[in-house]
Amino acid sequence: MTKKFNVSTPSGFPEFSPKEERIRQFWIKTIAETFEKYGFQPITTPLVEREENLIGKGGNPKEIYALKRILDEDGDKSHSGNTLRFDHTVPLALYVARHRNELTFPFKRYAIGPVFRGERAQKGRFRQFDQCDIDIIGMENLSIANDALMPAIIIEIFQKLLPNNDFVVRINNRKILKGFALNFGIPEDEIKAFLDILDDLHKVGEDEVKKRFIDAGFNKELCTKGMGFFKFTELSEIQSFCDNEVFQEGIKELETVIQTIEEMGVSDKNYTIDLTIARGLDYYTGTVYETNLIENIELGSICSGGRYEDLASVFTGKTMPGVGISIGLTRLLSQLIEANVVQLKNDSHLDFLFIPADEIATPRCMKLAQQLRTTGTKVDVYLEKKKLGKKFDYADKIGVRYVGVIGENELKDRVVQIKNMETGEKEDVKESEVVNFLKS
Amino acid sequence: MTKKFNVSTPSGFPEFSPKEERIRQFWIKTIAETFEKYGFQPITTPLVEREENLIGKGGNPKEIYALKRILDEDGDKSHSGNTLRFDHTVPLALYVARHRNELTFPFKRYAIGPVFRGERAQKGRFRQFDQCDIDIIGMENLSIANDALMPAIIIEIFQKLLPNNDFVVRINNRKILKGFALNFGIPEDEIKAFLDILDDLHKVGEDEVKKRFIDAGFNKELCTKGMGFFKFTELSEIQSFCDNEVFQEGIKELETVIQTIEEMGVSDKNYTIDLTIARGLDYYTGTVYETNLIENIELGSICSGGRYEDLASVFTGKTMPGVGISIGLTRLLSQLIEANVVQLKNDSHLDFLFIPADEIATPRCMKLAQQLRTTGTKVDVYLEKKKLGKKFDYADKIGVRYVGVIGENELKDRVVQIKNMETGEKEDVKESEVVNFLKS
């Protein structure tokens, strides 16, 4: 009978058992609390948006899931065109379009929750995954100083979540790269191709990038005079490298961002200028960020983002620039657990377990458990009819440290026999003293 | 240009703006913390399960959403048969089937998150809604004392969430109703019809129920001798009403449940026996619960559940009885807000806002803000280039209570001019004293 059903999870859709779920919840809580300290407010948009809106903002129809009822015989049209969101950015654009008259700009929101992409199933790729995003949206303008908040936030979050791992936020400005490309005679419509090649520099190395530049037909000077450029990490060293306006604008913006981060008192151990950071996504137009774990470069960027000029004009007719970052939580945590950077904890879910040795002691156990709960303690009573040994087996399996046994004698004497499951020590504790015993 | 897009949310898919989202998060946190105190562990199953499994456990194919990529030209079969979960119970059954060899029974889990139902769109009905479930699953057996935990948990949760509202958990046992029905000659295969009619007693009144009983062809004695039965709330009054085995078993179970709740010290103001509670769902076989707000009976049950004999034998081949409850969070909160039982709060999302009067003061503001954040304070700096009046307009709109202004003079004197936005009072506070000022 059981053979008829394949009970495994569908490919790409993750499941979190208690140990993973606890870490996931701790990460979400830490990330959300940090976002809030920097003035971001939570919004939760629907998991479902209209198909035309997702496609209208550049969604890939091969990756977007549409909803269709298995049996749709009542012909209720209101179900059609419903699609699962593939990120938090398009829903933000729609949210701002819906509420622009009530919102106060700059509008700072965070969004944490699942998004869906119908990608080909493969190891480490999820079709449902949690993303944690913040964005600051301006009405027509948004001061460049906002861009300095992002590295500070990334650094605070990962100092809390990965206190034993060195990481670095790499910061660049796409205007610098654009100005650089123009300087080497790359036409506007080939800058995207240039950035895409450059984006792989850390991954494939300098020689391969040079080869790809030549294959793309770019100016050979790029591979001689040009390549040295990307090694610099001080603005003073590159300030006069190109004199076109967009390059100089990028330099000035990056300078402001770096100076502001310094002024905030953020340790410079955790951020650097990296002129190779390009970010694949088209819509970034200024500051860009990536974050790497020093000892786990192979994981790629663990938190990325950037500045964009136009969040939602397609929906609102208004130009709203923004800056934001995103943490791909599900994928990141799964990678970190696999790389043993994050360890699952074996802590029991209980602080205390009562075991009634005889059924007659169950009411007393239930009463004392209820009293302990009022102090915030996580308590359970083993209620099944089993032999005492089996009851202790249960306590062993769930890994609870303290077990309180009550049998006829304890009932009469109004005591609990508390056993430390690690040391095996036993002690009779007065019923009224159990709370204090657990505190100490 | 904006006219081309309909940016409203799709019908039945809810959106939570910051004020609603804060309440939603507070409820989820309170509910989860209470569940944990009673020994429940969190699991999060995928939002997507296999179609054959959802249908196999009795899902309604008219209400289940299947996923289909908008463009499916690569013919990747791994996307087909993926469907959105419609509750937490079938996913729990699948989870237990997948993990039964690792789990320790009784297995107590909680699940909080969205489920999807492709219902006809109408006011107050959601197609995506959060449910908060707990279940205790036994392997082959599960002691009846577990059923006493549920009312205690419901009561603790709503005492915390709705401290000013009276509510009552109504408890019954379907074996009592079944025994009652058998006693009045209702055949086994009509008991479901009997329970469905009875379930509406509070809603439609006694006369209408009598009429329906007669229309259904039930024994007329049911309407004379029988109807008095449902008014009793003490077991001693009904113990000898019927003498068949199933009735007596129900009485005994309900007695144990009520006694155990009493022994736990739960105030009897918040629970009662109610012999009319039947619960529509087929799979309940023993104890059943509903919860009502005394002053808002029209909202229906705000938390329901019960005991069932068979969670997952269709997937596992094993009999696993369970008992559980569910809170339909999205619908409930939306009703409570509409009924003004729950009020949205106007609290600002910030504790403090720095306003640089001149651009030259921005770095100092950024630095002090960063220092304040280390104490857990929610702080922001207004960074846009606007006139001072506009900056205060922003502070007004976001409702922040304290604003710290720094201009050239403050910069020089190393002070912050703190303005209480409610009283209009202003005070110069030393930079180093801002933390203490906010504490007091």
Coordinates of N, CA, C and O in Angstrom, one line a residue, chain B residues 81-141:
Chain B
G81 N 3.3 17.9 -12.0 CA 2.8 17.3 -10.8 C 3.1 18.0 -9.6 O 2.9 17.5 -8.5
N82 N 3.7 19.2 -9.7 CA 4.0 20.0 -8.5 C 2.8 20.9 -8.1 O 2.2 21.6 -9.0
T83 N 2.3 20.8 -6.9 CA 1.1 21.5 -6.5 C 1.3 22.2 -5.1 O 2.2 21.8 -4.3
L84 N 0.6 23.3 -4.9 CA 0.8 24.0 -3.7 C 0.0 23.3 -2.6 O -1.2 22.9 -2.8
R85 N 0.6 23.2 -1.4 CA -0.1 22.6 -0.3 C -1.3 23.4 0.1 O -1.4 24.6 0.0
F86 N -2.4 22.6 0.6 CA -3.6 23.3 1.0 C -3.8 23.3 2.5 O -4.8 23.9 3.0
D87 N -3.0 22.6 3.2 CA -3.0 22.6 4.7 C -1.7 22.2 5.2 O -0.7 22.0 4.4
H88 N -1.5 22.0 6.5 CA -0.3 21.5 7.1 C -0.3 20.1 7.5 O 0.6 19.5 7.9
T89 N -1.5 19.5 7.3 CA -1.7 18.1 7.8 C -1.2 17.1 6.8 O -0.5 16.2 7.2
V90 N -1.5 17.2 5.6 CA -1.0 16.3 4.6 C 0.5 16.4 4.5 O 1.2 15.4 4.5
P91 N 1.1 17.6 4.5 CA 2.6 17.7 4.6 C 3.2 17.1 5.8 O 4.2 16.5 5.7
L92 N 2.4 17.1 6.9 CA 2.9 16.5 8.2 C 2.9 14.9 7.9 O 3.9 14.3 8.3
A93 N 1.8 14.4 7.4 CA 1.8 13.0 7.1 C 2.9 12.6 6.2 O 3.6 11.6 6.4
L94 N 3.2 13.4 5.2 CA 4.4 13.1 4.3 C 5.7 13.2 5.0 O 6.6 12.3 4.8
Y95 N 5.8 14.2 5.9 CA 7.0 14.4 6.6 C 7.3 13.1 7.5 O 8.4 12.6 7.6
V96 N 6.2 12.7 8.2 CA 6.4 11.6 9.1 C 6.7 10.3 8.3 O 7.5 9.5 8.7
A97 N 6.1 10.2 7.1 CA 6.4 9.0 6.3 C 7.9 9.0 5.8 O 8.5 8.0 5.8
R98 N 8.4 10.2 5.5 CA 9.8 10.3 5.1 C 10.7 10.0 6.2 O 11.8 9.5 6.0
H99 N 10.4 10.4 7.4 CA 11.4 10.4 8.5 C 11.0 9.5 9.6 O 11.6 9.6 10.7
R100 N 10.1 8.5 9.4 CA 9.6 7.8 10.6 C 10.7 7.0 11.3 O 10.5 6.8 12.5
N101 N 11.7 6.7 10.6 CA 12.8 5.9 11.3 C 13.7 6.8 12.2 O 14.4 6.3 13.0
E102 N 13.7 8.1 11.9 CA 14.5 9.0 12.8 C 13.7 9.6 13.9 O 14.3 10.1 14.8
L103 N 12.4 9.6 13.7 CA 11.6 10.4 14.7 C 11.4 9.6 16.0 O 11.4 8.4 16.0
T104 N 11.2 10.4 17.1 CA 10.9 9.8 18.4 C 9.4 10.1 18.6 O 9.0 11.2 18.5
F105 N 8.7 9.0 18.9 CA 7.2 9.2 19.1 C 6.9 9.1 20.6 O 7.6 8.4 21.4
P106 N 5.9 9.9 21.1 CA 5.1 10.8 20.4 C 5.9 11.9 19.8 O 6.8 12.5 20.4
F107 N 5.6 12.3 18.5 CA 6.3 13.3 17.8 C 5.4 14.6 17.9 O 4.2 14.6 17.5
K108 N 5.9 15.7 18.4 CA 5.2 16.9 18.6 C 5.8 18.0 17.7 O 6.9 18.4 18.0
R109 N 5.0 18.4 16.7 CA 5.6 19.4 15.9 C 4.7 20.6 15.7 O 3.5 20.5 15.8
Y110 N 5.2 21.8 15.5 CA 4.4 22.9 15.0 C 4.8 23.4 13.6 O 5.9 23.1 13.2
A111 N 3.8 23.9 12.9 CA 4.1 24.4 11.6 C 3.3 25.7 11.4 O 2.2 25.8 11.7
I112 N 4.1 26.8 11.0 CA 3.4 28.1 10.8 C 3.8 28.5 9.4 O 5.0 28.6 9.1
G113 N 2.9 28.8 8.6 CA 3.2 29.3 7.2 C 2.0 29.3 6.3 O 0.9 28.8 6.7
P114 N 2.2 29.7 5.1 CA 1.1 29.9 4.2 C 0.6 28.5 3.6 O 1.5 27.6 3.3
V115 N -0.6 28.4 3.3 CA -1.2 27.3 2.5 C -2.1 28.0 1.5 O -2.4 29.2 1.6
F116 N -2.5 27.2 0.5 CA -3.2 27.8 -0.7 C -4.5 27.0 -1.0 O -4.4 25.8 -1.0
R117 N -5.5 27.7 -1.2 CA -6.8 27.1 -1.7 C -7.4 27.9 -2.8 O -7.7 29.1 -2.6
G118 N -7.6 27.2 -3.9 CA -8.2 27.9 -5.1 C -9.7 28.1 -5.0 O -10.5 27.7 -5.8
E119 N -10.1 28.8 -3.9 CA -11.5 29.0 -3.7 C -12.1 30.1 -4.5 O -11.3 30.9 -5.0
R120 N -13.4 30.2 -4.7 CA -14.0 31.3 -5.3 C -13.7 32.6 -4.5 O -13.7 32.5 -3.2
A121 N -13.3 33.6 -5.2 CA -12.9 34.8 -4.5 C -14.1 35.5 -3.8 O -15.1 35.7 -4.5
Q122 N -14.1 35.8 -2.5 CA -15.2 36.6 -1.9 C -14.6 37.2 -0.7 O -13.5 36.8 -0.2
K123 N -15.3 38.2 -0.2 CA -14.8 39.0 1.0 C -14.5 38.0 2.2 O -15.2 37.1 2.5
G124 N -13.3 38.2 2.8 CA -13.0 37.5 3.9 C -12.4 36.1 3.6 O -12.0 35.3 4.5
R125 N -12.4 35.7 2.3 CA -11.9 34.4 1.9 C -10.5 34.7 1.3 O -10.4 35.5 0.4
F126 N -9.5 33.9 1.7 CA -8.2 34.1 1.1 C -7.8 32.8 0.3 O -8.2 31.7 0.7
R127 N -7.1 33.0 -0.7 CA -6.5 31.9 -1.5 C -5.1 31.5 -1.0 O -4.7 30.4 -1.2
Q128 N -4.5 32.5 -0.3 CA -3.2 32.2 0.4 C -3.4 32.7 1.8 O -3.8 33.8 2.0
F129 N -3.2 31.8 2.8 CA -3.4 32.3 4.2 C -2.5 31.5 5.1 O -2.1 30.3 4.8
D130 N -2.0 32.2 6.1 CA -1.1 31.5 7.1 C -2.0 30.6 8.1 O -3.0 31.1 8.6
Q131 N -1.5 29.4 8.3 CA -2.1 28.6 9.3 C -1.0 28.3 10.3 O 0.2 28.1 10.0
C132 N -1.4 28.2 11.6 CA -0.5 27.8 12.7 C -1.0 26.5 13.3 O -2.1 26.5 13.9
D133 N -0.3 25.5 13.1 CA -0.8 24.1 13.6 C 0.1 23.5 14.6 O 1.4 23.6 14.5
I134 N -0.4 22.8 15.5 CA 0.3 21.8 16.3 C -0.3 20.5 16.2 O -1.6 20.4 16.1
D135 N 0.5 19.4 16.2 CA 0.0 18.0 16.3 C 0.9 17.2 17.1 O 2.1 17.4 17.2
I136 N 0.3 16.3 17.9 CA 1.0 15.2 18.6 C 0.7 13.9 17.9 O -0.5 13.5 17.8
I137 N 1.7 13.2 17.4 CA 1.5 12.0 16.7 C 2.1 10.8 17.4 O 3.2 10.9 17.8
G138 N 1.2 9.8 17.7 CA 1.7 8.6 18.4 C 2.0 7.5 17.4 O 1.5 7.5 16.3
M139 N 2.8 6.6 17.8 CA 3.0 5.4 16.9 C 2.1 4.3 17.5 O 2.4 3.8 18.5
E140 N 1.1 4.1 16.7 CA 0.0 3.1 17.1 C -0.9 3.5 18.2 O -2.1 3.2 18.2
N141 N -0.3 4.1 19.3 CA -1.2 4.6 20.4 C -0.8 6.0 20.7 O 0.3 6.4 20.5

